[in-house]
CSV table of C-alpha atoms and ligand atoms in Angstrom, one decimal:
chain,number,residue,atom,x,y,z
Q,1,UNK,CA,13.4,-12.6,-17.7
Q,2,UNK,CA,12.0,-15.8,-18.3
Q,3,UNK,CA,8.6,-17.6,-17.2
Q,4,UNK,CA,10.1,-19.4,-14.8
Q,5,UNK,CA,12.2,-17.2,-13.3
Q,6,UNK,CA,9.0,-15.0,-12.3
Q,7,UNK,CA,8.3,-18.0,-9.4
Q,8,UNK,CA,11.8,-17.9,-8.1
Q,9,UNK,CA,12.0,-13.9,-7.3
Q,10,UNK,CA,8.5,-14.6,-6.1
Q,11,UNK,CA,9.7,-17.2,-3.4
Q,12,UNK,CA,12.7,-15.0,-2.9
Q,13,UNK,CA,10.8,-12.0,-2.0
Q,14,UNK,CA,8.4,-13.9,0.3
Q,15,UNK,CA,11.4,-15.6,2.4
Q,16,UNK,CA,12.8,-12.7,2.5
Q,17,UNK,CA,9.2,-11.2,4.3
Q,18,UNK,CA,9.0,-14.4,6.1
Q,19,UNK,CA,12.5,-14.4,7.7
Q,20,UNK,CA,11.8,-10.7,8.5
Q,21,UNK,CA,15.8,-10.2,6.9
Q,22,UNK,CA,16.3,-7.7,3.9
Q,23,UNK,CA,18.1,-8.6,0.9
Q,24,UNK,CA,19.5,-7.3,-2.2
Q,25,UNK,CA,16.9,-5.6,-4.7
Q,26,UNK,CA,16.4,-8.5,-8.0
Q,27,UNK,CA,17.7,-5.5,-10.3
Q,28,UNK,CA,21.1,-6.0,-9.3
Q,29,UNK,CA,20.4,-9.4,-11.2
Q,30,UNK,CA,17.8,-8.8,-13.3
Q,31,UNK,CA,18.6,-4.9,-14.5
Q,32,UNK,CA,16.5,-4.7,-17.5
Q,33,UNK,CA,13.0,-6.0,-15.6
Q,34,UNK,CA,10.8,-4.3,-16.8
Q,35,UNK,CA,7.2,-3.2,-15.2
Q,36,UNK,CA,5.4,-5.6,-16.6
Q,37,UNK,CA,7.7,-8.6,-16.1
Q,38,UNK,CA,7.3,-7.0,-12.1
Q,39,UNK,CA,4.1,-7.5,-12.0
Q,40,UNK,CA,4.1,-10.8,-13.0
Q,41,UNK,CA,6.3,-11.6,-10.1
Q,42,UNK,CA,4.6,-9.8,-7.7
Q,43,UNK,CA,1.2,-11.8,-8.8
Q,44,UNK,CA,3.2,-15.2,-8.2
Q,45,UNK,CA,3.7,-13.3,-5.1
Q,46,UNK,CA,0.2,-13.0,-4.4
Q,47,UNK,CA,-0.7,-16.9,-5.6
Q,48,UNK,CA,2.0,-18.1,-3.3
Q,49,UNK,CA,0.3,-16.3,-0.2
Q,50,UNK,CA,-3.1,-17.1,-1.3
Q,51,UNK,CA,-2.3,-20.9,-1.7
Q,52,UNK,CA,-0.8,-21.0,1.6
Q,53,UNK,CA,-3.9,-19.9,3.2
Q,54,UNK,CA,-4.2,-16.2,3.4
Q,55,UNK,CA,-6.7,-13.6,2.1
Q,56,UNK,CA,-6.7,-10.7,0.4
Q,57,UNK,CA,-8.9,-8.3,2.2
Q,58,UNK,CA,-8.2,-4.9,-0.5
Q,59,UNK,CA,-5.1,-3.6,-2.2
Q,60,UNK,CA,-2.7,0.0,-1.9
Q,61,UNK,CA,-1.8,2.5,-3.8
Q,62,UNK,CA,1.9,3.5,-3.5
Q,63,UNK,CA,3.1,6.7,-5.1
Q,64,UNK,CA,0.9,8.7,-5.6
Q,65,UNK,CA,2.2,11.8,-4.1
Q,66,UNK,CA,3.5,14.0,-7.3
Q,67,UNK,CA,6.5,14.8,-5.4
Q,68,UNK,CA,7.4,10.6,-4.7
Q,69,UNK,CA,6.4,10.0,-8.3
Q,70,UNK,CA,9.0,12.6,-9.3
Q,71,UNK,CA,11.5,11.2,-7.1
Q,72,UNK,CA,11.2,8.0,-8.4
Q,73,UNK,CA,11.1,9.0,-12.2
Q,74,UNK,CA,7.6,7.8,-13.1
Q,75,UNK,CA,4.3,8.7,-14.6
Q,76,UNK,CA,2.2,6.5,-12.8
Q,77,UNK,CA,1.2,5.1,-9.1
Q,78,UNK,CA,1.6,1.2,-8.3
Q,79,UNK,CA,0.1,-1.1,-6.2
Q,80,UNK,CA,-0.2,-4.2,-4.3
Q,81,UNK,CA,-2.8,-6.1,-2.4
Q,82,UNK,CA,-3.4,-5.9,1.5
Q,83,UNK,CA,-4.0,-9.8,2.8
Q,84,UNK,CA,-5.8,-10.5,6.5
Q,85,UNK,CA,-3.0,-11.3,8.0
Q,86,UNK,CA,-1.5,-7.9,8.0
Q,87,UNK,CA,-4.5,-5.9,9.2
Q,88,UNK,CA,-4.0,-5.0,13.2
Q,89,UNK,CA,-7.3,-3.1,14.9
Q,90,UNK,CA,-7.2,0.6,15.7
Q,91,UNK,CA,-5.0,1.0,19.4
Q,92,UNK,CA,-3.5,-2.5,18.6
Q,93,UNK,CA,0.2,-3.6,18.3
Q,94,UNK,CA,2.5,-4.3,15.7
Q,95,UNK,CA,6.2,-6.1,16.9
Q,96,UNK,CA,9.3,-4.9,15.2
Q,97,UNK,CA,10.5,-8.7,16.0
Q,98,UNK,CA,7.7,-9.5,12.9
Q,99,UNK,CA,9.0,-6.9,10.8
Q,100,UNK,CA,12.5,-5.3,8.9
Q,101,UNK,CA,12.6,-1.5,9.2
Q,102,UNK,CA,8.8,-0.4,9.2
Q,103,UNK,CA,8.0,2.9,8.1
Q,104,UNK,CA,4.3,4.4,8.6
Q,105,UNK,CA,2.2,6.9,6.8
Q,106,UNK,CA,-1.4,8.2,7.3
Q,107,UNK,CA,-3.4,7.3,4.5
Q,108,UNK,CA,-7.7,7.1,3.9
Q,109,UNK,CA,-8.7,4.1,3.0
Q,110,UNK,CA,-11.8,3.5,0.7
Q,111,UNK,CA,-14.3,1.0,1.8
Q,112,UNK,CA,-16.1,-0.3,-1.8
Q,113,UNK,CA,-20.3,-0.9,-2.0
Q,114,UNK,CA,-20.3,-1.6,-5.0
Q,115,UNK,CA,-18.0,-3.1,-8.0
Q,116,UNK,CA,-15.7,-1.0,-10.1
Q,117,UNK,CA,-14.3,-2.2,-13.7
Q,118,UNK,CA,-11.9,-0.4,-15.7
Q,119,UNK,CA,-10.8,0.9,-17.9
Q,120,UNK,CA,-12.3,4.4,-17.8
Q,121,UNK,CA,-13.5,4.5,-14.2
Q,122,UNK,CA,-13.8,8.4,-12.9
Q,123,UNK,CA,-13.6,10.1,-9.8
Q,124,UNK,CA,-17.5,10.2,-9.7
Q,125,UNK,CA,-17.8,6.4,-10.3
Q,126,UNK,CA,-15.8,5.9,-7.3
Q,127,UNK,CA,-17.5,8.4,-4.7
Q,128,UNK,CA,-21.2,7.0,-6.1
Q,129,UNK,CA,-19.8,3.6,-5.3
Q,130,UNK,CA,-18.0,4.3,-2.0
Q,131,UNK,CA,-20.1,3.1,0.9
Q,132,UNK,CA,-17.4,4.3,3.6
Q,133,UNK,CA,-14.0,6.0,4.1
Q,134,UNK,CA,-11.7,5.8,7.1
Q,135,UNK,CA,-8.6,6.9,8.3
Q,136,UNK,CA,-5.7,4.1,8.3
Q,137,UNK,CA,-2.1,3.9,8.7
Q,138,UNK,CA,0.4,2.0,6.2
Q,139,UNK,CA,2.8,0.2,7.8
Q,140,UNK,CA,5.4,-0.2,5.1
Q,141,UNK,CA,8.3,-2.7,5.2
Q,142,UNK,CA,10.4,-2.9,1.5
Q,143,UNK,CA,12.1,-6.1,2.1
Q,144,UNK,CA,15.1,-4.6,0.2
Q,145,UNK,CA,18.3,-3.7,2.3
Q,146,UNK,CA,17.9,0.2,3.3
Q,147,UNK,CA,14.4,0.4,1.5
Q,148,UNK,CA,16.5,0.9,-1.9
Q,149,UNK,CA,15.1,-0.1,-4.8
Q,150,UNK,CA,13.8,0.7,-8.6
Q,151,UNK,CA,10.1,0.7,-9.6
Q,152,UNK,CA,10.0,-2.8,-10.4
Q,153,UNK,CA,12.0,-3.9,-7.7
Q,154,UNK,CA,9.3,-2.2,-5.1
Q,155,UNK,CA,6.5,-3.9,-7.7
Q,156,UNK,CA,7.6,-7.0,-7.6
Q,157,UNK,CA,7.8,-7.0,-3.9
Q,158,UNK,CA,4.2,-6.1,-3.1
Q,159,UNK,CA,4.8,-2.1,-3.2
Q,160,UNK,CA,6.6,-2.7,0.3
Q,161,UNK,CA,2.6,-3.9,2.2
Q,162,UNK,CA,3.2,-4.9,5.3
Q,163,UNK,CA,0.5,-3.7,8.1
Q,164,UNK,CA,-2.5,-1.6,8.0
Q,165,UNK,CA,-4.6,-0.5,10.6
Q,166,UNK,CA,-7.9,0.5,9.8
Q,167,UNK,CA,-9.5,3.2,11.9
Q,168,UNK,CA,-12.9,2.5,13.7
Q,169,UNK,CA,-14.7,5.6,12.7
Q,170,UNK,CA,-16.6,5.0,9.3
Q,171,UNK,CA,-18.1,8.1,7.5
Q,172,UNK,CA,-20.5,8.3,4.2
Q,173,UNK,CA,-19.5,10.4,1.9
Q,174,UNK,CA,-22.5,12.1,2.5
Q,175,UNK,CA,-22.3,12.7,5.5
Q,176,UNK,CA,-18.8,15.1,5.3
Q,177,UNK,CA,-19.2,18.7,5.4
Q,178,UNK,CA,-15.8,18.8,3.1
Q,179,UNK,CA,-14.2,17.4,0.0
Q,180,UNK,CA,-12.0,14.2,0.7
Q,181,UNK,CA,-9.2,16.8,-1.6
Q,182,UNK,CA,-9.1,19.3,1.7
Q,183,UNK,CA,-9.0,16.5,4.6
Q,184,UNK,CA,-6.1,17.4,6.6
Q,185,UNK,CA,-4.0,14.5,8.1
Q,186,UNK,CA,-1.5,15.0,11.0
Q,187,UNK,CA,0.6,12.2,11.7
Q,188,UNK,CA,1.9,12.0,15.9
Q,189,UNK,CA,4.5,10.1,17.3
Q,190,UNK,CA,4.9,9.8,20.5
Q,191,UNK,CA,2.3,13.1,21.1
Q,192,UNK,CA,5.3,15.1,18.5
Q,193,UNK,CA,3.9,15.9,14.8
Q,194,UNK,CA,6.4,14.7,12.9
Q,195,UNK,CA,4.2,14.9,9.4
Q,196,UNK,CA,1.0,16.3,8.0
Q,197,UNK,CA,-1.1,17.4,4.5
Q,198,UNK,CA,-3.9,17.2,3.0
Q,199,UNK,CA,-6.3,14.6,1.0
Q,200,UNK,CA,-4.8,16.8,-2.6
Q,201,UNK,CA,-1.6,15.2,-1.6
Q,202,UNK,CA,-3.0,12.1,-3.3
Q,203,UNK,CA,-3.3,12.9,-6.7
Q,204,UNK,CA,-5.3,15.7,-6.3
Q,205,UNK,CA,-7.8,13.8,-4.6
Q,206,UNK,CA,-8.1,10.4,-2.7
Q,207,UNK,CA,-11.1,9.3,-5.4
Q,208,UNK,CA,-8.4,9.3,-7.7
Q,209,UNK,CA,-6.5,7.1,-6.4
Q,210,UNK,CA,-9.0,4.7,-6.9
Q,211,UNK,CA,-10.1,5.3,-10.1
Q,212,UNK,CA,-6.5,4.8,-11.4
Q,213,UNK,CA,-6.4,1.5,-9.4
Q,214,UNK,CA,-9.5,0.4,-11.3
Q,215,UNK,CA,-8.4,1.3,-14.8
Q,216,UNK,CA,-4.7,-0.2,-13.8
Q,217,UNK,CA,-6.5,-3.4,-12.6
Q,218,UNK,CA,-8.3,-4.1,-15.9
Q,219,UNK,CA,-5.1,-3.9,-17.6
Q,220,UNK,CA,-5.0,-7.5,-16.4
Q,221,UNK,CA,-8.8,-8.4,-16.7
Q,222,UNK,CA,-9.4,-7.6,-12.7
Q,223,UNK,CA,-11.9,-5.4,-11.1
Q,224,UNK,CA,-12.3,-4.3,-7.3
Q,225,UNK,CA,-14.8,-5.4,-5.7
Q,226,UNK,CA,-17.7,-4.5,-3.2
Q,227,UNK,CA,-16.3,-4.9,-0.1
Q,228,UNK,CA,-12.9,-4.0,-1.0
Q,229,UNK,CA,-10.9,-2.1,0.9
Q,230,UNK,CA,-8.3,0.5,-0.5
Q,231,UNK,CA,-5.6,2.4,0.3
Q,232,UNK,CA,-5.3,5.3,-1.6
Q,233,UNK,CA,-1.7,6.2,-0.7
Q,234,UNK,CA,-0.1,8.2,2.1
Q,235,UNK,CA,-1.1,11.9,2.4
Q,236,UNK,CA,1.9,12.2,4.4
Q,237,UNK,CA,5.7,11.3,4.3
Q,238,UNK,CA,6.4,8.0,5.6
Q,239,UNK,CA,8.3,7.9,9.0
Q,240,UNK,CA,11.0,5.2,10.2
Q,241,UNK,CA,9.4,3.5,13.7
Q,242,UNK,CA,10.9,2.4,16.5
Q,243,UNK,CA,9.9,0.1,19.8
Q,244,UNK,CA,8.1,1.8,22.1
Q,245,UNK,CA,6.7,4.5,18.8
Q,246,UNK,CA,2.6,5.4,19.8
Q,247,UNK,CA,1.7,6.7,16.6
Q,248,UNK,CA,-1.6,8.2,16.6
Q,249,UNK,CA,-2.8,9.3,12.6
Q,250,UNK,CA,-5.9,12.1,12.9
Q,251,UNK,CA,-7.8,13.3,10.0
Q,252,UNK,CA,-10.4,15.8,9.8
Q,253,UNK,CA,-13.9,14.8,10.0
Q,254,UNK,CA,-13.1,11.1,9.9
Q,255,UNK,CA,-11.2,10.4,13.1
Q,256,UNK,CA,-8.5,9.0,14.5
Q,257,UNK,CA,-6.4,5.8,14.0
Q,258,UNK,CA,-3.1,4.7,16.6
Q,259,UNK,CA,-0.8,1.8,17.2
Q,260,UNK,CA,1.7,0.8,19.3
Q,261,UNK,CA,4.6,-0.2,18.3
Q,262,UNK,CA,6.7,-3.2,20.4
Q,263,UNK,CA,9.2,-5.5,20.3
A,1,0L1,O1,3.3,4.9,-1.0
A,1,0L1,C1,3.5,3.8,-0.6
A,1,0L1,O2,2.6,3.1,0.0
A,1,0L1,C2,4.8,3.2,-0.7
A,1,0L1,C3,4.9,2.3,-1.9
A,1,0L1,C4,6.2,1.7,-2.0
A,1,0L1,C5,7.3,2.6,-2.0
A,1,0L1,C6,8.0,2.6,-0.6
A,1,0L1,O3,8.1,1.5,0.0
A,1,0L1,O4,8.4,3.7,-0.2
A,2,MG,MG1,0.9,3.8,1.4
């Protein structure tokens, strides 16, 4: 693919978010894009919002379950950044009007005291500079038609962020009687489990998550930052939503986090 051409799918893919419409994945034009090349479009992607006003708050991890990573072929997790403008509070709203075909998934989100640079970051880096964790849910929205796509397509389009609510509970790590690794998750829709697991889920342990974010970032010459927030990817399966959907996500020790979900 050439420079230019990295701006264009960027623009494409953030009409496409805009006009809440899905379209067809860029590898149908683009086949031999390669990760790299995808993550150059998704940080035009990430310029474009930014010059337009918004904020990046923290960033995801996507796939980090060993079974999605197996399903999609690949050795390692992505991710994408999380902007202010697609953060909702804990009981608050999100409107399928905004959105494509939203899925959701109960993830624990990392809240950063201190900076982490790669590229050899370790699990015990992370929890010693971890000032809080909380529960969240992901709201994810692939802007390709029928959430298909290949591992650069779902790069390239900002690993599918959409919304993320942020539970209201924060807990030390100190303060937990367990390991983040054996935290169990149930996610409820409309008071019906429809998903659950544990913290392991997310390769091996949350911590990880964000150690692998770290080393990824610095691939590029970025670090995360105090303050930060993270996603470390969603203990459990994602589930299609629909208007009228309360979805409540509840995690051991940590608390609760819930939406509604309207027109
Ligand atoms: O794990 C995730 O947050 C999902 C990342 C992108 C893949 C998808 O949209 O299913
Ligand atoms: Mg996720």
């Amino acid at each position: 693919m050439k420079d230019h051409s990295y701006l264009a799918v960027a623009e494409f893919l953030n009409e496409a978010e805009q006009e809440k419409r899905e379209v067809i994945r860029i590898t149908e034009d683009y086949p031999d894009l390669s990760v790299e090349e995808s993550y150059k479009i998704q940080e035009e992607l990430i310029n474009m919002k930014v010059n337009s006003g918004h904020r990046i708050i923290g960033s995801k991890m996507g796939l980090t379950s060993h079974a999605k990573m197996k399903q999609m072929n690949v050795e390692e997790p992505l991710y994408g950044y999380i902007f202010d403008y697609m953060v909702v509070p804990s009981g608050g709203e999100i409107h399928m009007s905004e959105l494509i075909h939203p899925k959701v998934e109960v993830e624990i989100a990392f809240i950063l005291g201190e900076d982490l640079e790669g590229p050899e970051v370790t699990r015990t880096q992370v929890l010693s500079a971890t000032k809080y964790v909380t529960p969240a849910l992901e709201i994810i929205d692939s802007r390709y038609k029928d959430f298909k796509f290949t591992l650069p397509d779902v790069i390239a389009d900002n690993a599918s962020s959409s919304r993320v609510v942020i539970g209201n509970t924060l807990t030390s790590l100190n303060s937990l009687n367990i390991d983040l690794d054996l935290v169990g998750a149930t996610l409820y829709i409309n008071g019906e489990v429809k998903a659950c697991g544990a913290g392991a889920a997310v390769l091996d342990h949350p911590a990880n998550s964000v150690a692998v974010l770290a080393n990824m970032l610095a691939r590029k010459g970025e670090k995360l930052k105090a303050g930060d927030i993270i996603l470390t990817g969603g203990i459990t399966e994602a589930i299609m939503l629909s208007v009228g959907d309360t979805v409540s996500g509840q995690l051991d020790q940590l608390g609760d986090v819930s939406l509604t979900v309207k027109e």
